[in-house]
Amino acid sequence: MKVKQISEHIWSLQTWVLIPITVWVVVDQKGVTLVDAGIPGMAKGILTFIDKLDCGPLQHIVLTHGHSDHVGAIKRILEHDPVPVYANAKEMPYMEGDLPYPRRKKAQASVAKGLANPLSEDEQGRFEKISGLTPYFAPGHSPGHVVYYHEEDKVLLSGDLFTSKNGKLRRPMAMFTGDMAEAVRSAAIVDRLKPARLEVCHGQSVFHPTDQLSDYLKTNQSET
Ligand SMILES: [Zn+2]
Protein backbone atom coordinates (compact mmCIF):
# COMPACT_ATOMS: atom_id res chain seq x y z
CA MET A 1 0.00 0.00 0.00
CA LYS A 2 1.34 3.37 -1.03
CA VAL A 3 1.05 6.14 1.55
CA LYS A 4 1.33 9.79 0.60
CA GLN A 5 0.78 12.95 2.61
CA ILE A 6 -1.27 15.18 0.34
CA SER A 7 -1.84 18.19 2.60
CA GLU A 8 -1.31 19.31 6.17
CA HIS A 9 -4.12 17.14 7.56
CA ILE A 10 -4.62 14.44 4.91
CA TRP A 11 -2.85 11.28 3.79
CA SER A 12 -3.87 9.00 0.94
CA LEU A 13 -3.43 5.25 1.21
CA GLN A 14 -3.56 3.50 -2.12
CA THR A 15 -3.47 -0.10 -3.25
CA TRP A 16 -3.82 -1.60 -6.75
CA VAL A 17 -6.14 -4.36 -7.83
CA LEU A 18 -6.29 -3.84 -11.60
CA ILE A 19 -7.16 -0.22 -10.77
CA PRO A 20 -5.99 2.01 -7.92
CA ILE A 21 -8.17 1.93 -4.81
CA THR A 22 -7.68 4.81 -2.40
CA VAL A 23 -8.78 5.71 1.12
CA TRP A 24 -7.91 8.86 3.04
CA VAL A 25 -6.76 9.46 6.59
CA VAL A 26 -7.63 12.92 7.94
CA VAL A 27 -6.38 14.22 11.27
CA ASP A 28 -7.72 16.90 13.58
CA GLN A 29 -7.11 17.76 17.25
CA LYS A 30 -9.17 14.81 18.43
CA GLY A 31 -7.71 12.08 16.29
CA VAL A 32 -8.18 10.34 12.98
CA THR A 33 -11.04 10.14 10.48
CA LEU A 34 -10.97 7.49 7.78
CA VAL A 35 -12.70 8.44 4.53
CA ASP A 36 -13.87 5.28 2.72
CA ALA A 37 -12.64 1.82 3.56
CA GLY A 38 -11.37 0.24 0.34
CA ILE A 39 -11.17 -3.53 0.09
CA PRO A 40 -10.75 -6.12 2.88
CA GLY A 41 -7.01 -6.56 2.24
CA MET A 42 -6.38 -2.91 3.17
CA ALA A 43 -7.57 -3.23 6.79
CA LYS A 44 -4.24 -4.18 8.32
CA GLY A 45 -2.31 -1.53 6.42
CA ILE A 46 -4.82 1.17 7.40
CA LEU A 47 -4.67 0.23 11.09
CA THR A 48 -0.88 -0.01 11.10
CA PHE A 49 -0.60 3.39 9.42
CA ILE A 50 -2.97 5.07 11.92
CA ASP A 51 -0.99 3.56 14.75
CA LYS A 52 2.34 4.72 13.33
CA LEU A 53 1.02 8.19 12.54
CA ASP A 54 0.49 8.72 16.26
CA CYS A 55 -2.07 11.54 15.82
CA GLY A 56 -4.63 10.05 18.16
CA PRO A 57 -7.14 7.24 17.86
CA LEU A 58 -9.46 6.45 14.99
CA GLN A 59 -12.65 8.46 15.71
CA HIS A 60 -14.96 7.39 12.91
CA ILE A 61 -15.21 6.20 9.33
CA VAL A 62 -17.10 8.36 6.82
CA LEU A 63 -18.17 6.98 3.45
CA THR A 64 -18.57 8.65 0.07
CA HIS A 65 -20.93 5.82 -0.91
CA GLY A 66 -21.61 2.17 -0.27
CA HIS A 67 -20.07 0.29 -3.21
CA SER A 68 -18.14 -2.78 -2.09
CA ASP A 69 -14.72 -1.33 -2.98
CA HIS A 70 -15.36 1.55 -0.54
CA VAL A 71 -16.51 -0.43 2.48
CA GLY A 72 -14.41 -3.61 2.27
CA ALA A 73 -12.11 -3.07 5.23
CA ILE A 74 -14.81 -1.83 7.63
CA LYS A 75 -15.51 -5.17 9.25
CA ARG A 76 -11.91 -5.85 10.20
CA ILE A 77 -11.27 -2.29 11.27
CA LEU A 78 -14.31 -2.31 13.57
CA GLU A 79 -13.21 -5.59 15.11
CA HIS A 80 -10.08 -3.75 16.16
CA ASP A 81 -11.58 -0.28 16.76
CA PRO A 82 -15.36 -0.23 17.23
CA VAL A 83 -15.97 3.32 15.95
CA PRO A 84 -19.09 4.81 14.32
CA VAL A 85 -19.47 4.69 10.54
CA TYR A 86 -21.34 7.46 8.70
CA ALA A 87 -22.89 7.69 5.24
CA ASN A 88 -25.59 9.73 3.58
CA ALA A 89 -29.04 8.52 4.69
CA LYS A 90 -30.01 8.38 0.98
CA GLU A 91 -27.34 5.73 0.36
CA MET A 92 -28.45 3.45 3.20
CA PRO A 93 -31.21 1.40 1.51
CA TYR A 94 -28.83 0.55 -1.35
CA MET A 95 -25.82 -0.37 0.74
CA GLU A 96 -27.94 -2.30 3.21
CA GLY A 97 -29.49 -4.35 0.40
CA ASP A 98 -33.09 -3.08 0.61
CA LEU A 99 -32.95 -1.62 -2.91
CA PRO A 100 -30.82 -2.52 -5.94
CA TYR A 101 -28.40 0.21 -6.98
CA PRO A 102 -29.69 1.83 -10.19
CA ARG A 103 -28.95 -0.29 -13.29
CA ARG A 104 -28.26 -3.34 -11.16
CA LYS A 105 -30.66 -6.24 -11.21
CA LYS A 106 -30.40 -7.38 -7.64
CA ALA A 107 -30.28 -5.67 -4.28
CA GLN A 108 -27.13 -6.68 -2.46
CA ALA A 109 -25.95 -5.56 0.97
CA SER A 110 -22.38 -4.28 1.09
CA VAL A 111 -22.61 -3.57 4.84
CA ALA A 112 -24.64 -5.11 7.64
CA LYS A 113 -27.93 -3.44 8.45
CA GLY A 114 -27.60 -0.74 11.09
CA LEU A 115 -23.82 -0.63 10.80
CA ALA A 116 -23.72 2.85 9.27
CA ASN A 117 -25.33 5.94 10.78
CA PRO A 118 -26.72 8.82 8.75
CA LEU A 119 -24.44 11.86 8.45
CA SER A 120 -25.95 14.61 10.57
CA GLU A 121 -27.81 17.40 8.85
CA ASP A 122 -28.91 20.80 10.13
CA GLU A 123 -32.49 22.08 9.96
CA GLN A 124 -32.04 23.20 6.36
CA GLY A 125 -30.84 19.74 5.38
CA ARG A 126 -27.19 20.75 5.02
CA PHE A 127 -24.63 18.28 6.22
CA GLU A 128 -22.73 19.20 9.34
CA LYS A 129 -18.95 19.36 9.33
CA ILE A 130 -17.21 16.32 10.73
CA SER A 131 -13.54 16.52 11.82
CA GLY A 132 -12.72 19.36 9.41
CA LEU A 133 -14.59 17.76 6.51
CA THR A 134 -17.82 19.13 5.06
CA PRO A 135 -19.91 16.57 3.20
CA TYR A 136 -21.70 17.70 0.01
CA PHE A 137 -24.35 15.69 -1.82
CA ALA A 138 -23.03 14.78 -5.29
CA PRO A 139 -25.31 12.04 -6.67
CA GLY A 140 -25.17 10.16 -9.95
CA HIS A 141 -22.44 7.58 -9.50
CA SER A 142 -24.69 6.29 -6.73
CA PRO A 143 -27.95 7.76 -5.41
CA GLY A 144 -26.51 8.94 -2.08
CA HIS A 145 -22.95 9.74 -3.14
CA VAL A 146 -21.27 12.53 -1.15
CA VAL A 147 -17.90 14.25 -1.48
CA TYR A 148 -15.93 15.63 1.47
CA TYR A 149 -14.30 19.04 1.38
CA HIS A 150 -11.46 19.92 3.73
CA GLU A 151 -11.78 23.67 3.69
CA GLU A 152 -8.59 24.46 5.58
CA ASP A 153 -6.42 22.33 3.27
CA LYS A 154 -8.55 23.15 0.18
CA VAL A 155 -8.71 19.46 -0.72
CA LEU A 156 -11.82 17.80 -2.16
CA LEU A 157 -12.06 14.06 -1.49
CA SER A 158 -14.37 13.21 -4.37
CA GLY A 159 -14.75 9.42 -4.05
CA ASP A 160 -16.16 8.17 -7.35
CA LEU A 161 -17.62 11.45 -8.60
CA PHE A 162 -14.70 11.40 -11.05
CA THR A 163 -11.79 9.29 -12.09
CA SER A 164 -8.61 10.89 -13.41
CA LYS A 165 -5.99 10.30 -16.05
CA ASN A 166 -2.69 12.16 -16.43
CA GLY A 167 -3.88 14.83 -14.02
CA LYS A 168 -7.14 15.37 -15.91
CA LEU A 169 -10.68 14.91 -14.65
CA ARG A 170 -12.45 11.95 -16.21
CA ARG A 171 -15.96 10.58 -15.85
CA PRO A 172 -16.65 7.94 -13.20
CA MET A 173 -16.49 4.35 -14.43
CA ALA A 174 -19.57 3.88 -16.59
CA MET A 175 -20.11 0.26 -15.64
CA PHE A 176 -20.59 1.14 -11.98
CA THR A 177 -22.34 4.49 -12.41
CA GLY A 178 -26.10 4.57 -11.87
CA ASP A 179 -26.87 7.84 -13.66
CA MET A 180 -24.02 9.33 -15.69
CA ALA A 181 -25.90 12.50 -16.65
CA GLU A 182 -26.54 13.23 -13.00
CA ALA A 183 -22.91 12.46 -12.09
CA VAL A 184 -21.74 14.96 -14.72
CA ARG A 185 -24.15 17.58 -13.36
CA SER A 186 -22.84 16.95 -9.84
CA ALA A 187 -19.38 18.00 -11.06
CA ALA A 188 -20.59 21.58 -10.54
CA ILE A 189 -19.62 21.20 -6.88
CA VAL A 190 -16.02 21.79 -8.01
CA ASP A 191 -16.94 25.25 -9.26
CA ARG A 192 -18.72 26.02 -6.03
CA LEU A 193 -15.84 24.97 -3.75
CA LYS A 194 -12.83 25.75 -5.97
CA PRO A 195 -10.48 23.24 -4.32
CA ALA A 196 -6.73 23.51 -4.88
CA ARG A 197 -6.55 19.76 -5.15
CA LEU A 198 -9.03 17.02 -5.90
CA GLU A 199 -8.59 13.37 -4.99
CA VAL A 200 -10.38 10.45 -6.62
CA CYS A 201 -10.63 6.88 -5.39
CA HIS A 202 -9.59 5.24 -8.66
CA GLY A 203 -6.87 7.51 -10.02
CA GLN A 204 -4.30 10.12 -9.10
CA SER A 205 -4.55 13.69 -7.79
CA VAL A 206 -5.96 16.50 -9.91
CA PHE A 207 -4.58 19.97 -9.21
CA HIS A 208 -6.70 23.12 -9.74
CA PRO A 209 -9.67 21.11 -11.03
CA THR A 210 -11.81 24.26 -11.41
CA ASP A 211 -9.68 25.25 -14.44
CA GLN A 212 -10.68 22.00 -16.16
CA LEU A 213 -14.33 22.05 -15.34
CA SER A 214 -15.71 23.72 -18.46
CA ASP A 215 -13.74 21.30 -20.68
CA TYR A 216 -14.95 18.38 -18.59
CA LEU A 217 -18.57 19.48 -18.92
CA LYS A 218 -18.25 20.23 -22.62
CA THR A 219 -16.76 16.81 -23.42
CA ASN A 220 -19.05 14.83 -21.21
CA GLN A 221 -22.47 16.44 -21.16
CA SER A 222 -23.23 15.68 -24.79
CA GLU A 223 -22.21 12.04 -24.45
CA THR A 224 -24.45 11.23 -21.51
ZN1 LIG B 1 -18.38 3.40 -6.66
mmCIF file of C-alpha atoms and ligand atoms in Angstrom:
data_model
loop_
_atom_site.group_PDB
_atom_site.id
_atom_site.type_symbol
_atom_site.label_atom_id
_atom_site.label_comp_id
_atom_site.label_asym_id
_atom_site.label_seq_id
_atom_site.Cartn_x
_atom_site.Cartn_y
_atom_site.Cartn_z
ATOM 1 C CA MET A 1 0.000 0.000 0.000
ATOM 2 C CA LYS A 2 1.340 3.369 -1.030
ATOM 3 C CA VAL A 3 1.050 6.141 1.553
ATOM 4 C CA LYS A 4 1.333 9.795 0.603
ATOM 5 C CA GLN A 5 0.778 12.949 2.615
ATOM 6 C CA ILE A 6 -1.274 15.178 0.344
ATOM 7 C CA SER A 7 -1.840 18.191 2.603
ATOM 8 C CA GLU A 8 -1.311 19.309 6.172
ATOM 9 C CA HIS A 9 -4.117 17.137 7.558
ATOM 10 C CA ILE A 10 -4.624 14.443 4.911
ATOM 11 C CA TRP A 11 -2.848 11.280 3.788
ATOM 12 C CA SER A 12 -3.867 9.005 0.939
ATOM 13 C CA LEU A 13 -3.427 5.247 1.215
ATOM 14 C CA GLN A 14 -3.563 3.499 -2.118
ATOM 15 C CA THR A 15 -3.475 -0.102 -3.246
ATOM 16 C CA TRP A 16 -3.820 -1.597 -6.745
ATOM 17 C CA VAL A 17 -6.137 -4.361 -7.832
ATOM 18 C CA LEU A 18 -6.290 -3.839 -11.602
ATOM 19 C CA ILE A 19 -7.155 -0.222 -10.771
ATOM 20 C CA PRO A 20 -5.993 2.009 -7.922
ATOM 21 C CA ILE A 21 -8.168 1.930 -4.814
ATOM 22 C CA THR A 22 -7.684 4.809 -2.398
ATOM 23 C CA VAL A 23 -8.785 5.707 1.118
ATOM 24 C CA TRP A 24 -7.907 8.865 3.042
ATOM 25 C CA VAL A 25 -6.759 9.463 6.589
ATOM 26 C CA VAL A 26 -7.631 12.919 7.941
ATOM 27 C CA VAL A 27 -6.376 14.220 11.275
ATOM 28 C CA ASP A 28 -7.723 16.903 13.581
ATOM 29 C CA GLN A 29 -7.114 17.764 17.246
ATOM 30 C CA LYS A 30 -9.167 14.809 18.431
ATOM 31 C CA GLY A 31 -7.708 12.075 16.289
ATOM 32 C CA VAL A 32 -8.175 10.345 12.980
ATOM 33 C CA THR A 33 -11.041 10.141 10.482
ATOM 34 C CA LEU A 34 -10.967 7.488 7.784
ATOM 35 C CA VAL A 35 -12.701 8.439 4.534
ATOM 36 C CA ASP A 36 -13.867 5.280 2.724
ATOM 37 C CA ALA A 37 -12.641 1.824 3.561
ATOM 38 C CA GLY A 38 -11.374 0.236 0.341
ATOM 39 C CA ILE A 39 -11.170 -3.528 0.091
ATOM 40 C CA PRO A 40 -10.747 -6.124 2.877
ATOM 41 C CA GLY A 41 -7.012 -6.556 2.237
ATOM 42 C CA MET A 42 -6.383 -2.912 3.167
ATOM 43 C CA ALA A 43 -7.570 -3.227 6.790
ATOM 44 C CA LYS A 44 -4.243 -4.183 8.317
ATOM 45 C CA GLY A 45 -2.306 -1.526 6.421
ATOM 46 C CA ILE A 46 -4.816 1.170 7.401
ATOM 47 C CA LEU A 47 -4.673 0.233 11.088
ATOM 48 C CA THR A 48 -0.883 -0.005 11.098
ATOM 49 C CA PHE A 49 -0.603 3.386 9.423
ATOM 50 C CA ILE A 50 -2.970 5.074 11.915
ATOM 51 C CA ASP A 51 -0.990 3.558 14.750
ATOM 52 C CA LYS A 52 2.335 4.716 13.333
ATOM 53 C CA LEU A 53 1.017 8.191 12.536
ATOM 54 C CA ASP A 54 0.487 8.720 16.263
ATOM 55 C CA CYS A 55 -2.069 11.536 15.822
ATOM 56 C CA GLY A 56 -4.634 10.046 18.159
ATOM 57 C CA PRO A 57 -7.138 7.240 17.855
ATOM 58 C CA LEU A 58 -9.459 6.453 14.985
ATOM 59 C CA GLN A 59 -12.650 8.461 15.714
ATOM 60 C CA HIS A 60 -14.962 7.387 12.913
ATOM 61 C CA ILE A 61 -15.212 6.197 9.330
ATOM 62 C CA VAL A 62 -17.103 8.357 6.820
ATOM 63 C CA LEU A 63 -18.172 6.985 3.446
ATOM 64 C CA THR A 64 -18.571 8.654 0.068
ATOM 65 C CA HIS A 65 -20.929 5.823 -0.911
ATOM 66 C CA GLY A 66 -21.608 2.170 -0.270
ATOM 67 C CA HIS A 67 -20.067 0.286 -3.211
ATOM 68 C CA SER A 68 -18.142 -2.777 -2.087
ATOM 69 C CA ASP A 69 -14.717 -1.328 -2.981
ATOM 70 C CA HIS A 70 -15.358 1.550 -0.539
ATOM 71 C CA VAL A 71 -16.512 -0.430 2.479
ATOM 72 C CA GLY A 72 -14.407 -3.608 2.266
ATOM 73 C CA ALA A 73 -12.108 -3.068 5.229
ATOM 74 C CA ILE A 74 -14.814 -1.831 7.628
ATOM 75 C CA LYS A 75 -15.511 -5.168 9.253
ATOM 76 C CA ARG A 76 -11.912 -5.855 10.198
ATOM 77 C CA ILE A 77 -11.269 -2.286 11.274
ATOM 78 C CA LEU A 78 -14.309 -2.312 13.567
ATOM 79 C CA GLU A 79 -13.209 -5.595 15.107
ATOM 80 C CA HIS A 80 -10.083 -3.753 16.162
ATOM 81 C CA ASP A 81 -11.584 -0.282 16.765
ATOM 82 C CA PRO A 82 -15.362 -0.228 17.228
ATOM 83 C CA VAL A 83 -15.974 3.320 15.947
ATOM 84 C CA PRO A 84 -19.087 4.808 14.316
ATOM 85 C CA VAL A 85 -19.471 4.691 10.539
ATOM 86 C CA TYR A 86 -21.336 7.457 8.697
ATOM 87 C CA ALA A 87 -22.887 7.694 5.236
ATOM 88 C CA ASN A 88 -25.592 9.733 3.584
ATOM 89 C CA ALA A 89 -29.042 8.517 4.690
ATOM 90 C CA LYS A 90 -30.012 8.380 0.977
ATOM 91 C CA GLU A 91 -27.342 5.730 0.356
ATOM 92 C CA MET A 92 -28.453 3.445 3.197
ATOM 93 C CA PRO A 93 -31.213 1.399 1.511
ATOM 94 C CA TYR A 94 -28.834 0.546 -1.353
ATOM 95 C CA MET A 95 -25.821 -0.368 0.739
ATOM 96 C CA GLU A 96 -27.938 -2.296 3.211
ATOM 97 C CA GLY A 97 -29.488 -4.347 0.404
ATOM 98 C CA ASP A 98 -33.088 -3.080 0.610
ATOM 99 C CA LEU A 99 -32.945 -1.622 -2.907
ATOM 100 C CA PRO A 100 -30.817 -2.523 -5.936
ATOM 101 C CA TYR A 101 -28.397 0.208 -6.977
ATOM 102 C CA PRO A 102 -29.690 1.832 -10.191
ATOM 103 C CA ARG A 103 -28.953 -0.286 -13.289
ATOM 104 C CA ARG A 104 -28.256 -3.345 -11.158
ATOM 105 C CA LYS A 105 -30.661 -6.241 -11.209
ATOM 106 C CA LYS A 106 -30.405 -7.379 -7.640
ATOM 107 C CA ALA A 107 -30.277 -5.665 -4.280
ATOM 108 C CA GLN A 108 -27.135 -6.677 -2.458
ATOM 109 C CA ALA A 109 -25.949 -5.562 0.966
ATOM 110 C CA SER A 110 -22.379 -4.279 1.093
ATOM 111 C CA VAL A 111 -22.606 -3.571 4.843
ATOM 112 C CA ALA A 112 -24.641 -5.109 7.638
ATOM 113 C CA LYS A 113 -27.928 -3.441 8.450
ATOM 114 C CA GLY A 114 -27.602 -0.740 11.095
ATOM 115 C CA LEU A 115 -23.818 -0.626 10.802
ATOM 116 C CA ALA A 116 -23.724 2.848 9.267
ATOM 117 C CA ASN A 117 -25.334 5.939 10.785
ATOM 118 C CA PRO A 118 -26.721 8.823 8.752
ATOM 119 C CA LEU A 119 -24.439 11.860 8.453
ATOM 120 C CA SER A 120 -25.947 14.606 10.568
ATOM 121 C CA GLU A 121 -27.812 17.404 8.846
ATOM 122 C CA ASP A 122 -28.907 20.803 10.131
ATOM 123 C CA GLU A 123 -32.493 22.081 9.959
ATOM 124 C CA GLN A 124 -32.036 23.199 6.356
ATOM 125 C CA GLY A 125 -30.841 19.737 5.382
ATOM 126 C CA ARG A 126 -27.194 20.752 5.017
ATOM 127 C CA PHE A 127 -24.626 18.277 6.225
ATOM 128 C CA GLU A 128 -22.726 19.196 9.339
ATOM 129 C CA LYS A 129 -18.953 19.361 9.329
ATOM 130 C CA ILE A 130 -17.206 16.316 10.734
ATOM 131 C CA SER A 131 -13.545 16.521 11.819
ATOM 132 C CA GLY A 132 -12.716 19.362 9.413
ATOM 133 C CA LEU A 133 -14.589 17.762 6.510
ATOM 134 C CA THR A 134 -17.815 19.128 5.065
ATOM 135 C CA PRO A 135 -19.913 16.572 3.198
ATOM 136 C CA TYR A 136 -21.703 17.697 0.008
ATOM 137 C CA PHE A 137 -24.345 15.694 -1.818
ATOM 138 C CA ALA A 138 -23.031 14.782 -5.289
ATOM 139 C CA PRO A 139 -25.311 12.039 -6.665
ATOM 140 C CA GLY A 140 -25.168 10.162 -9.949
ATOM 141 C CA HIS A 141 -22.442 7.584 -9.504
ATOM 142 C CA SER A 142 -24.694 6.291 -6.729
ATOM 143 C CA PRO A 143 -27.953 7.763 -5.408
ATOM 144 C CA GLY A 144 -26.509 8.943 -2.082
ATOM 145 C CA HIS A 145 -22.954 9.741 -3.138
ATOM 146 C CA VAL A 146 -21.266 12.528 -1.152
ATOM 147 C CA VAL A 147 -17.901 14.248 -1.475
ATOM 148 C CA TYR A 148 -15.927 15.630 1.475
ATOM 149 C CA TYR A 149 -14.295 19.039 1.380
ATOM 150 C CA HIS A 150 -11.461 19.923 3.733
ATOM 151 C CA GLU A 151 -11.780 23.674 3.687
ATOM 152 C CA GLU A 152 -8.595 24.463 5.581
ATOM 153 C CA ASP A 153 -6.420 22.332 3.274
ATOM 154 C CA LYS A 154 -8.552 23.153 0.180
ATOM 155 C CA VAL A 155 -8.714 19.464 -0.718
ATOM 156 C CA LEU A 156 -11.816 17.801 -2.157
ATOM 157 C CA LEU A 157 -12.060 14.061 -1.492
ATOM 158 C CA SER A 158 -14.366 13.212 -4.368
ATOM 159 C CA GLY A 159 -14.752 9.420 -4.048
ATOM 160 C CA ASP A 160 -16.158 8.168 -7.352
ATOM 161 C CA LEU A 161 -17.618 11.452 -8.595
ATOM 162 C CA PHE A 162 -14.698 11.405 -11.048
ATOM 163 C CA THR A 163 -11.787 9.291 -12.095
ATOM 164 C CA SER A 164 -8.610 10.886 -13.407
ATOM 165 C CA LYS A 165 -5.987 10.304 -16.054
ATOM 166 C CA ASN A 166 -2.693 12.164 -16.435
ATOM 167 C CA GLY A 167 -3.879 14.829 -14.024
ATOM 168 C CA LYS A 168 -7.137 15.371 -15.906
ATOM 169 C CA LEU A 169 -10.677 14.908 -14.646
ATOM 170 C CA ARG A 170 -12.450 11.949 -16.205
ATOM 171 C CA ARG A 171 -15.958 10.583 -15.853
ATOM 172 C CA PRO A 172 -16.647 7.940 -13.196
ATOM 173 C CA MET A 173 -16.492 4.354 -14.426
ATOM 174 C CA ALA A 174 -19.574 3.875 -16.589
ATOM 175 C CA MET A 175 -20.114 0.261 -15.640
ATOM 176 C CA PHE A 176 -20.590 1.136 -11.984
ATOM 177 C CA THR A 177 -22.344 4.491 -12.407
ATOM 178 C CA GLY A 178 -26.098 4.573 -11.868
ATOM 179 C CA ASP A 179 -26.865 7.840 -13.657
ATOM 180 C CA MET A 180 -24.024 9.326 -15.688
ATOM 181 C CA ALA A 181 -25.897 12.503 -16.649
ATOM 182 C CA GLU A 182 -26.541 13.232 -12.997
ATOM 183 C CA ALA A 183 -22.911 12.465 -12.086
ATOM 184 C CA VAL A 184 -21.740 14.956 -14.724
ATOM 185 C CA ARG A 185 -24.149 17.580 -13.359
ATOM 186 C CA SER A 186 -22.841 16.947 -9.842
ATOM 187 C CA ALA A 187 -19.377 17.995 -11.058
ATOM 188 C CA ALA A 188 -20.589 21.583 -10.537
ATOM 189 C CA ILE A 189 -19.616 21.199 -6.875
ATOM 190 C CA VAL A 190 -16.021 21.795 -8.012
ATOM 191 C CA ASP A 191 -16.937 25.250 -9.262
ATOM 192 C CA ARG A 192 -18.717 26.025 -6.025
ATOM 193 C CA LEU A 193 -15.842 24.969 -3.749
ATOM 194 C CA LYS A 194 -12.831 25.745 -5.968
ATOM 195 C CA PRO A 195 -10.477 23.242 -4.324
ATOM 196 C CA ALA A 196 -6.731 23.513 -4.880
ATOM 197 C CA ARG A 197 -6.546 19.759 -5.151
ATOM 198 C CA LEU A 198 -9.033 17.018 -5.902
ATOM 199 C CA GLU A 199 -8.589 13.372 -4.985
ATOM 200 C CA VAL A 200 -10.380 10.448 -6.617
ATOM 201 C CA CYS A 201 -10.631 6.882 -5.395
ATOM 202 C CA HIS A 202 -9.589 5.244 -8.664
ATOM 203 C CA GLY A 203 -6.868 7.510 -10.016
ATOM 204 C CA GLN A 204 -4.297 10.121 -9.102
ATOM 205 C CA SER A 205 -4.553 13.689 -7.788
ATOM 206 C CA VAL A 206 -5.963 16.498 -9.909
ATOM 207 C CA PHE A 207 -4.580 19.973 -9.210
ATOM 208 C CA HIS A 208 -6.704 23.116 -9.737
ATOM 209 C CA PRO A 209 -9.673 21.110 -11.035
ATOM 210 C CA THR A 210 -11.811 24.262 -11.411
ATOM 211 C CA ASP A 211 -9.684 25.250 -14.441
ATOM 212 C CA GLN A 212 -10.681 21.997 -16.157
ATOM 213 C CA LEU A 213 -14.334 22.053 -15.343
ATOM 214 C CA SER A 214 -15.710 23.719 -18.456
ATOM 215 C CA ASP A 215 -13.738 21.301 -20.675
ATOM 216 C CA TYR A 216 -14.952 18.384 -18.587
ATOM 217 C CA LEU A 217 -18.574 19.476 -18.917
ATOM 218 C CA LYS A 218 -18.249 20.234 -22.618
ATOM 219 C CA THR A 219 -16.765 16.811 -23.416
ATOM 220 C CA ASN A 220 -19.054 14.830 -21.207
ATOM 221 C CA GLN A 221 -22.465 16.443 -21.157
ATOM 222 C CA SER A 222 -23.231 15.675 -24.794
ATOM 223 C CA GLU A 223 -22.208 12.045 -24.451
ATOM 224 C CA THR A 224 -24.450 11.228 -21.510
HETATM 225 ZN ZN ZN B 1 -18.378 3.398 -6.663
#
